[in-house]
Amino acid sequence: MGKAWKNAGKAVKAEKKGRIFTKLAREILVAAKLGGVDPEGNARLKAAISEAKSLSCPNDTIERALKRASGDTGDATIEEKIYEAFGPHQVGIIIECQTDNKNRTVSDLKTLLRKNSGAWAENGSVSWNFNKVGMVEASTKKTVNDMEEEAIEVDASDVETGEFSEQDLNVVTSYLFYTDLKNLETMQKALVQREWEILKAEPAYRPKQAPDLTEEQQKEVYLLLEQLDDFEDSRRVYSSID
């Protein structure tokens, strides 16, 4: 519940890789601009690079993003924006965006929502039903017999199965560990010490309540969530659907 929407159980489709790599590079650029280009001193950048590598993003794409962040290239300023929307059947949606033109982004989002039985929402009308937490997505080659016990060891408040991810041409299962936002970096370090590979570490939104939908209604929502995830300026998409 509440994890960022992705096509669970599927390897990254070839036709989407270019768009995904562009988003990964943009996050690296933003993280480096905000906290410096040294990943050891910039937790957000370190997590962004880790995620990019886990998705087989080319090294030269990562290096170009870091180079752009360290110099004055005259690039347009990238803003981070959070928008709220309702999907079909009043499902709440939070959309994190990174954009160099917020007016274009808002206009395109409204059009996408309108075409998929969704609607733009005012700030606060959706987010009240979400908690902002710390989330680490990780995988490990070691055998874990009791995931709940593993979660306790790293001070996670909850853990759930993530998705199957393509990593070095092998399919691996990831797990999502949740904690208080202030404890995010500490939990990340604890997982590394316990032989977990970090795929993603960041703030996330989890719903307080999920709507009761039929299977057909869920499919309608998933179609919109997939399009929002593919949207050029979106970074993360969260919904109240289970």
PDB file of C-alpha atoms in Angstrom:
ATOM      1  CA  MET A   1       0.000   0.000   0.000  1.00  0.00           C
ATOM      2  CA  GLY A   2       1.217   3.480  -0.841  1.00  0.00           C
ATOM      3  CA  LYS A   3       4.427   2.580  -2.641  1.00  0.00           C
ATOM      4  CA  ALA A   4       5.392   4.554  -5.720  1.00  0.00           C
ATOM      5  CA  TRP A   5       3.528   3.140  -8.691  1.00  0.00           C
ATOM      6  CA  LYS A   6       5.425   1.034 -11.189  1.00  0.00           C
ATOM      7  CA  ASN A   7       4.664  -1.929 -13.401  1.00  0.00           C
ATOM      8  CA  ALA A   8       5.190  -4.532 -10.694  1.00  0.00           C
ATOM      9  CA  GLY A   9       6.597  -7.861 -11.744  1.00  0.00           C
ATOM     10  CA  LYS A  10       7.934  -6.693 -15.114  1.00  0.00           C
ATOM     11  CA  ALA A  11      11.411  -5.904 -16.340  1.00  0.00           C
ATOM     12  CA  VAL A  12      11.831  -2.397 -17.689  1.00  0.00           C
ATOM     13  CA  LYS A  13      10.459  -2.307 -21.215  1.00  0.00           C
ATOM     14  CA  ALA A  14      12.997  -1.413 -23.864  1.00  0.00           C
ATOM     15  CA  GLU A  15      10.869   1.365 -25.336  1.00  0.00           C
ATOM     16  CA  LYS A  16      10.662   3.069 -21.944  1.00  0.00           C
ATOM     17  CA  LYS A  17      14.331   2.910 -21.035  1.00  0.00           C
ATOM     18  CA  GLY A  18      15.276   6.192 -22.687  1.00  0.00           C
ATOM     19  CA  ARG A  19      12.578   8.053 -20.767  1.00  0.00           C
ATOM     20  CA  ILE A  20      13.533   6.351 -17.517  1.00  0.00           C
ATOM     21  CA  PHE A  21      17.224   7.132 -17.977  1.00  0.00           C
ATOM     22  CA  THR A  22      16.347  10.785 -18.614  1.00  0.00           C
ATOM     23  CA  LYS A  23      14.426  10.895 -15.322  1.00  0.00           C
ATOM     24  CA  LEU A  24      17.263   9.204 -13.450  1.00  0.00           C
ATOM     25  CA  ALA A  25      19.796  11.673 -14.849  1.00  0.00           C
ATOM     26  CA  ARG A  26      17.539  14.577 -13.912  1.00  0.00           C
ATOM     27  CA  GLU A  27      17.304  13.363 -10.304  1.00  0.00           C
ATOM     28  CA  ILE A  28      21.103  13.019 -10.146  1.00  0.00           C
ATOM     29  CA  LEU A  29      21.436  16.562 -11.486  1.00  0.00           C
ATOM     30  CA  VAL A  30      18.945  17.991  -8.973  1.00  0.00           C
ATOM     31  CA  ALA A  31      20.459  16.081  -6.037  1.00  0.00           C
ATOM     32  CA  ALA A  32      23.989  17.188  -6.943  1.00  0.00           C
ATOM     33  CA  LYS A  33      22.921  20.809  -7.415  1.00  0.00           C
ATOM     34  CA  LEU A  34      21.305  20.830  -3.974  1.00  0.00           C
ATOM     35  CA  GLY A  35      23.905  18.929  -1.955  1.00  0.00           C
ATOM     36  CA  GLY A  36      27.143  18.800  -3.930  1.00  0.00           C
ATOM     37  CA  VAL A  37      28.649  16.291  -6.349  1.00  0.00           C
ATOM     38  CA  ASP A  38      30.320  14.048  -3.740  1.00  0.00           C
ATOM     39  CA  PRO A  39      27.905  11.151  -3.066  1.00  0.00           C
ATOM     40  CA  GLU A  40      29.620  10.320   0.230  1.00  0.00           C
ATOM     41  CA  GLY A  41      28.573  13.695   1.578  1.00  0.00           C
ATOM     42  CA  ASN A  42      25.207  13.809  -0.179  1.00  0.00           C
ATOM     43  CA  ALA A  43      22.807  11.018   0.816  1.00  0.00           C
ATOM     44  CA  ARG A  44      20.225  11.945  -1.800  1.00  0.00           C
ATOM     45  CA  LEU A  45      22.813  11.880  -4.585  1.00  0.00           C
ATOM     46  CA  LYS A  46      24.193   8.560  -3.365  1.00  0.00           C
ATOM     47  CA  ALA A  47      20.710   7.054  -3.450  1.00  0.00           C
ATOM     48  CA  ALA A  48      20.040   8.508  -6.910  1.00  0.00           C
ATOM     49  CA  ILE A  49      23.233   7.018  -8.342  1.00  0.00           C
ATOM     50  CA  SER A  50      22.450   3.690  -6.662  1.00  0.00           C
ATOM     51  CA  GLU A  51      18.996   3.616  -8.228  1.00  0.00           C
ATOM     52  CA  ALA A  52      20.387   4.548 -11.651  1.00  0.00           C
ATOM     53  CA  LYS A  53      22.933   1.740 -11.515  1.00  0.00           C
ATOM     54  CA  SER A  54      20.341  -0.777 -10.323  1.00  0.00           C
ATOM     55  CA  LEU A  55      18.315   0.016 -13.460  1.00  0.00           C
ATOM     56  CA  SER A  56      21.376  -0.347 -15.720  1.00  0.00           C
ATOM     57  CA  CYS A  57      21.577   3.353 -16.535  1.00  0.00           C
ATOM     58  CA  PRO A  58      24.758   3.889 -18.631  1.00  0.00           C
ATOM     59  CA  ASN A  59      27.737   5.254 -16.700  1.00  0.00           C
ATOM     60  CA  ASP A  60      28.254   8.041 -19.230  1.00  0.00           C
ATOM     61  CA  THR A  61      24.690   9.248 -18.590  1.00  0.00           C
ATOM     62  CA  ILE A  62      25.439   9.418 -14.860  1.00  0.00           C
ATOM     63  CA  GLU A  63      28.763  11.183 -15.449  1.00  0.00           C
ATOM     64  CA  ARG A  64      27.184  13.751 -17.776  1.00  0.00           C
ATOM     65  CA  ALA A  65      24.574  14.601 -15.147  1.00  0.00           C
ATOM     66  CA  LEU A  66      27.283  15.078 -12.505  1.00  0.00           C
ATOM     67  CA  LYS A  67      29.322  17.231 -14.869  1.00  0.00           C
ATOM     68  CA  ARG A  68      26.310  19.416 -15.605  1.00  0.00           C
ATOM     69  CA  ALA A  69      25.700  19.836 -11.876  1.00  0.00           C
ATOM     70  CA  SER A  70      29.269  20.908 -11.146  1.00  0.00           C
ATOM     71  CA  GLY A  71      29.479  23.624 -13.806  1.00  0.00           C
ATOM     72  CA  ASP A  72      27.532  26.610 -15.082  1.00  0.00           C
ATOM     73  CA  THR A  73      26.021  25.157 -18.248  1.00  0.00           C
ATOM     74  CA  GLY A  74      23.242  27.685 -18.654  1.00  0.00           C
ATOM     75  CA  ASP A  75      20.614  24.952 -18.227  1.00  0.00           C
ATOM     76  CA  ALA A  76      17.107  25.996 -17.307  1.00  0.00           C
ATOM     77  CA  THR A  77      16.402  25.751 -13.578  1.00  0.00           C
ATOM     78  CA  ILE A  78      14.652  22.529 -12.621  1.00  0.00           C
ATOM     79  CA  GLU A  79      11.952  22.962  -9.981  1.00  0.00           C
ATOM     80  CA  GLU A  80      10.512  20.236  -7.790  1.00  0.00           C
ATOM     81  CA  LYS A  81       6.740  20.379  -7.500  1.00  0.00           C
ATOM     82  CA  ILE A  82       4.140  18.214  -5.786  1.00  0.00           C
ATOM     83  CA  TYR A  83       0.661  18.028  -7.296  1.00  0.00           C
ATOM     84  CA  GLU A  84      -2.506  16.318  -6.109  1.00  0.00           C
ATOM     85  CA  ALA A  85      -5.221  14.651  -8.141  1.00  0.00           C
ATOM     86  CA  PHE A  86      -8.157  12.288  -7.997  1.00  0.00           C
ATOM     87  CA  GLY A  87      -8.221   9.216 -10.180  1.00  0.00           C
ATOM     88  CA  PRO A  88     -11.232   7.139 -11.171  1.00  0.00           C
ATOM     89  CA  HIS A  89     -13.493   6.281  -8.221  1.00  0.00           C
ATOM     90  CA  GLN A  90     -12.013   9.146  -6.177  1.00  0.00           C
ATOM     91  CA  VAL A  91      -8.665   7.437  -5.610  1.00  0.00           C
ATOM     92  CA  GLY A  92      -6.208   9.977  -4.192  1.00  0.00           C
ATOM     93  CA  ILE A  93      -2.982  10.533  -6.140  1.00  0.00           C
ATOM     94  CA  ILE A  94       0.181  12.482  -5.301  1.00  0.00           C
ATOM     95  CA  ILE A  95       2.488  13.307  -8.217  1.00  0.00           C
ATOM     96  CA  GLU A  96       6.059  14.455  -7.606  1.00  0.00           C
ATOM     97  CA  CYS A  97       7.460  16.319 -10.599  1.00  0.00           C
ATOM     98  CA  GLN A  98      10.767  17.822 -11.697  1.00  0.00           C
ATOM     99  CA  THR A  99      10.263  20.445 -14.374  1.00  0.00           C
ATOM    100  CA  ASP A 100      11.866  23.402 -16.111  1.00  0.00           C
ATOM    101  CA  ASN A 101       8.420  24.763 -17.044  1.00  0.00           C
ATOM    102  CA  LYS A 102       5.745  24.314 -14.379  1.00  0.00           C
ATOM    103  CA  ASN A 103       3.002  25.902 -16.508  1.00  0.00           C
ATOM    104  CA  ARG A 104       3.562  23.313 -19.237  1.00  0.00           C
ATOM    105  CA  THR A 105       3.677  20.518 -16.669  1.00  0.00           C
ATOM    106  CA  VAL A 106       0.401  21.556 -15.027  1.00  0.00           C
ATOM    107  CA  SER A 107      -1.343  21.935 -18.382  1.00  0.00           C
ATOM    108  CA  ASP A 108      -0.165  18.536 -19.624  1.00  0.00           C
ATOM    109  CA  LEU A 109      -1.078  16.839 -16.345  1.00  0.00           C
ATOM    110  CA  LYS A 110      -4.595  18.272 -16.386  1.00  0.00           C
ATOM    111  CA  THR A 111      -5.077  17.023 -19.947  1.00  0.00           C
ATOM    112  CA  LEU A 112      -3.802  13.549 -19.058  1.00  0.00           C
ATOM    113  CA  LEU A 113      -6.075  13.346 -16.024  1.00  0.00           C
ATOM    114  CA  ARG A 114      -9.125  14.553 -17.932  1.00  0.00           C
ATOM    115  CA  LYS A 115      -8.624  11.899 -20.626  1.00  0.00           C
ATOM    116  CA  ASN A 116      -8.452   9.139 -18.012  1.00  0.00           C
ATOM    117  CA  SER A 117     -11.424   9.918 -15.755  1.00  0.00           C
ATOM    118  CA  GLY A 118      -9.197  11.817 -13.334  1.00  0.00           C
ATOM    119  CA  ALA A 119      -9.363  15.348 -11.982  1.00  0.00           C
ATOM    120  CA  TRP A 120      -6.994  18.021 -10.708  1.00  0.00           C
ATOM    121  CA  ALA A 121      -7.165  18.526  -6.931  1.00  0.00           C
ATOM    122  CA  GLU A 122      -6.373  21.486  -4.718  1.00  0.00           C
ATOM    123  CA  ASN A 123      -3.402  21.242  -2.348  1.00  0.00           C
ATOM    124  CA  GLY A 124      -4.380  19.364   0.798  1.00  0.00           C
ATOM    125  CA  SER A 125      -7.498  17.716  -0.582  1.00  0.00           C
ATOM    126  CA  VAL A 126      -5.591  14.460  -1.181  1.00  0.00           C
ATOM    127  CA  SER A 127      -2.426  14.694   0.917  1.00  0.00           C
ATOM    128  CA  TRP A 128      -4.372  14.717   4.218  1.00  0.00           C
ATOM    129  CA  ASN A 129      -4.880  10.968   3.706  1.00  0.00           C
ATOM    130  CA  PHE A 130      -1.137  10.255   3.402  1.00  0.00           C
ATOM    131  CA  ASN A 131       1.741  10.029   5.858  1.00  0.00           C
ATOM    132  CA  LYS A 132       5.180  11.146   4.696  1.00  0.00           C
ATOM    133  CA  VAL A 133       7.701   8.488   5.711  1.00  0.00           C
ATOM    134  CA  GLY A 134      11.209   7.283   4.953  1.00  0.00           C
ATOM    135  CA  MET A 135      11.435   4.409   2.467  1.00  0.00           C
ATOM    136  CA  VAL A 136      14.356   2.225   1.403  1.00  0.00           C
ATOM    137  CA  GLU A 137      14.004  -0.272  -1.417  1.00  0.00           C
ATOM    138  CA  ALA A 138      16.688  -2.936  -1.183  1.00  0.00           C
ATOM    139  CA  SER A 139      17.619  -6.439  -2.280  1.00  0.00           C
ATOM    140  CA  THR A 140      19.976  -9.040  -0.878  1.00  0.00           C
ATOM    141  CA  LYS A 141      21.601 -12.298  -1.955  1.00  0.00           C
ATOM    142  CA  LYS A 142      21.584 -13.665   1.576  1.00  0.00           C
ATOM    143  CA  THR A 143      18.827 -15.928   2.838  1.00  0.00           C
ATOM    144  CA  VAL A 144      16.354 -14.144   5.094  1.00  0.00           C
ATOM    145  CA  ASN A 145      14.041 -16.515   6.939  1.00  0.00           C
ATOM    146  CA  ASP A 146      12.071 -13.890   8.845  1.00  0.00           C
ATOM    147  CA  MET A 147      11.577 -10.517   7.143  1.00  0.00           C
ATOM    148  CA  GLU A 148       9.744  -9.101  10.148  1.00  0.00           C
ATOM    149  CA  GLU A 149      12.758  -9.852  12.340  1.00  0.00           C
ATOM    150  CA  GLU A 150      15.037  -8.292   9.720  1.00  0.00           C
ATOM    151  CA  ALA A 151      12.875  -5.165   9.768  1.00  0.00           C
ATOM    152  CA  ILE A 152      13.179  -4.938  13.553  1.00  0.00           C
ATOM    153  CA  GLU A 153      16.975  -5.215  13.311  1.00  0.00           C
ATOM    154  CA  VAL A 154      17.167  -2.137  11.047  1.00  0.00           C
ATOM    155  CA  ASP A 155      14.506  -0.213  13.009  1.00  0.00           C
ATOM    156  CA  ALA A 156      11.918  -0.352  10.229  1.00  0.00           C
ATOM    157  CA  SER A 157       8.289   0.169  11.167  1.00  0.00           C
ATOM    158  CA  ASP A 158       7.066  -1.992   8.286  1.00  0.00           C
ATOM    159  CA  VAL A 159       8.364  -4.056   5.370  1.00  0.00           C
ATOM    160  CA  GLU A 160       6.676  -5.349   2.236  1.00  0.00           C
ATOM    161  CA  THR A 161       7.641  -7.080  -0.969  1.00  0.00           C
ATOM    162  CA  GLY A 162       8.538  -4.565  -3.651  1.00  0.00           C
ATOM    163  CA  GLU A 163       8.785  -5.755  -7.232  1.00  0.00           C
ATOM    164  CA  PHE A 164      10.847  -7.827  -9.554  1.00  0.00           C
ATOM    165  CA  SER A 165      13.597  -5.643 -11.008  1.00  0.00           C
ATOM    166  CA  GLU A 166      15.971  -6.173 -13.886  1.00  0.00           C
ATOM    167  CA  GLN A 167      19.490  -5.919 -12.513  1.00  0.00           C
ATOM    168  CA  ASP A 168      22.538  -6.966 -14.547  1.00  0.00           C
ATOM    169  CA  LEU A 169      20.217  -9.126 -16.676  1.00  0.00           C
ATOM    170  CA  ASN A 170      19.082 -11.023 -13.572  1.00  0.00           C
ATOM    171  CA  VAL A 171      15.635 -10.717 -12.056  1.00  0.00           C
ATOM    172  CA  VAL A 172      15.706  -9.968  -8.335  1.00  0.00           C
ATOM    173  CA  THR A 173      13.037  -9.379  -5.726  1.00  0.00           C
ATOM    174  CA  SER A 174      13.264  -6.164  -3.764  1.00  0.00           C
ATOM    175  CA  TYR A 175      11.766  -5.240  -0.409  1.00  0.00           C
ATOM    176  CA  LEU A 176      10.446  -1.901   0.791  1.00  0.00           C
ATOM    177  CA  PHE A 177      11.454  -0.913   4.329  1.00  0.00           C
ATOM    178  CA  TYR A 178       9.563   1.960   5.970  1.00  0.00           C
ATOM    179  CA  THR A 179      10.555   4.127   8.901  1.00  0.00           C
ATOM    180  CA  ASP A 180      10.071   7.594  10.357  1.00  0.00           C
ATOM    181  CA  LEU A 181      11.384  10.181   7.920  1.00  0.00           C
ATOM    182  CA  LYS A 182      14.017  11.380  10.400  1.00  0.00           C
ATOM    183  CA  ASN A 183      15.363   7.807  10.656  1.00  0.00           C
ATOM    184  CA  LEU A 184      15.799   7.262   6.901  1.00  0.00           C
ATOM    185  CA  GLU A 185      19.574   7.622   6.659  1.00  0.00           C
ATOM    186  CA  THR A 186      20.156   5.533   9.803  1.00  0.00           C
ATOM    187  CA  MET A 187      18.021   2.692   8.453  1.00  0.00           C
ATOM    188  CA  GLN A 188      19.796   2.868   5.102  1.00  0.00           C
ATOM    189  CA  LYS A 189      23.184   2.435   6.805  1.00  0.00           C
ATOM    190  CA  ALA A 190      21.852  -0.430   8.935  1.00  0.00           C
ATOM    191  CA  LEU A 191      20.664  -2.284   5.835  1.00  0.00           C
ATOM    192  CA  VAL A 192      24.053  -1.895   4.159  1.00  0.00           C
ATOM    193  CA  GLN A 193      25.730  -3.318   7.269  1.00  0.00           C
ATOM    194  CA  ARG A 194      23.403  -6.318   7.046  1.00  0.00           C
ATOM    195  CA  GLU A 195      24.414  -7.064   3.437  1.00  0.00           C
ATOM    196  CA  TRP A 196      21.534  -5.358   1.663  1.00  0.00           C
ATOM    197  CA  GLU A 197      22.056  -3.528  -1.617  1.00  0.00           C
ATOM    198  CA  ILE A 198      20.244  -0.195  -1.667  1.00  0.00           C
ATOM    199  CA  LEU A 199      18.170   0.368  -4.802  1.00  0.00           C
ATOM    200  CA  LYS A 200      16.369   3.472  -3.623  1.00  0.00           C
ATOM    201  CA  ALA A 201      16.237   5.582  -0.448  1.00  0.00           C
ATOM    202  CA  GLU A 202      13.944   8.590  -0.165  1.00  0.00           C
ATOM    203  CA  PRO A 203      10.902  10.168   1.458  1.00  0.00           C
ATOM    204  CA  ALA A 204       7.659   8.510   0.363  1.00  0.00           C
ATOM    205  CA  TYR A 205       3.915   8.821   0.888  1.00  0.00           C
ATOM    206  CA  ARG A 206       1.791   6.040   2.382  1.00  0.00           C
ATOM    207  CA  PRO A 207      -2.009   6.289   2.569  1.00  0.00           C
ATOM    208  CA  LYS A 208      -3.783   6.198   5.893  1.00  0.00           C
ATOM    209  CA  GLN A 209      -6.823   4.535   4.324  1.00  0.00           C
ATOM    210  CA  ALA A 210      -7.276   2.675   1.039  1.00  0.00           C
ATOM    211  CA  PRO A 211     -10.542   2.687  -0.917  1.00  0.00           C
ATOM    212  CA  ASP A 212     -12.524  -0.518  -1.340  1.00  0.00           C
ATOM    213  CA  LEU A 213     -12.544  -1.147  -5.097  1.00  0.00           C
ATOM    214  CA  THR A 214     -13.548  -4.028  -7.305  1.00  0.00           C
ATOM    215  CA  GLU A 215     -10.958  -5.645  -9.567  1.00  0.00           C
ATOM    216  CA  GLU A 216     -12.371  -3.823 -12.598  1.00  0.00           C
ATOM    217  CA  GLN A 217     -12.261  -0.487 -10.788  1.00  0.00           C
ATOM    218  CA  GLN A 218      -8.653  -1.111  -9.789  1.00  0.00           C
ATOM    219  CA  LYS A 219      -7.755  -1.754 -13.429  1.00  0.00           C
ATOM    220  CA  GLU A 220      -9.158   1.654 -14.381  1.00  0.00           C
ATOM    221  CA  VAL A 221      -6.988   3.309 -11.744  1.00  0.00           C
ATOM    222  CA  TYR A 222      -3.874   1.349 -12.747  1.00  0.00           C
ATOM    223  CA  LEU A 223      -4.216   2.530 -16.346  1.00  0.00           C
ATOM    224  CA  LEU A 224      -4.053   6.136 -15.172  1.00  0.00           C
ATOM    225  CA  LEU A 225      -1.206   5.460 -12.737  1.00  0.00           C
ATOM    226  CA  GLU A 226       0.849   3.858 -15.490  1.00  0.00           C
ATOM    227  CA  GLN A 227       0.398   6.899 -17.718  1.00  0.00           C
ATOM    228  CA  LEU A 228       1.315   9.241 -14.876  1.00  0.00           C
ATOM    229  CA  ASP A 229       4.424   7.183 -14.191  1.00  0.00           C
ATOM    230  CA  ASP A 230       5.370   7.492 -17.876  1.00  0.00           C
ATOM    231  CA  PHE A 231       4.677  11.244 -17.896  1.00  0.00           C
ATOM    232  CA  GLU A 232       7.818  13.118 -18.919  1.00  0.00           C
ATOM    233  CA  ASP A 233       8.048  15.372 -15.862  1.00  0.00           C
ATOM    234  CA  SER A 234       6.918  12.942 -13.155  1.00  0.00           C
ATOM    235  CA  ARG A 235       9.447  11.545 -10.710  1.00  0.00           C
ATOM    236  CA  ARG A 236       7.283   9.542  -8.319  1.00  0.00           C
ATOM    237  CA  VAL A 237       3.563   8.767  -8.283  1.00  0.00           C
ATOM    238  CA  TYR A 238       1.756   7.616  -5.140  1.00  0.00           C
ATOM    239  CA  SER A 239      -1.854   6.555  -4.758  1.00  0.00           C
ATOM    240  CA  SER A 240      -4.235   5.507  -2.026  1.00  0.00           C
ATOM    241  CA  ILE A 241      -5.045   2.277  -3.824  1.00  0.00           C
ATOM    242  CA  ASP A 242      -3.868  -0.948  -2.204  1.00  0.00           C
TER     243      ASP A 242
END
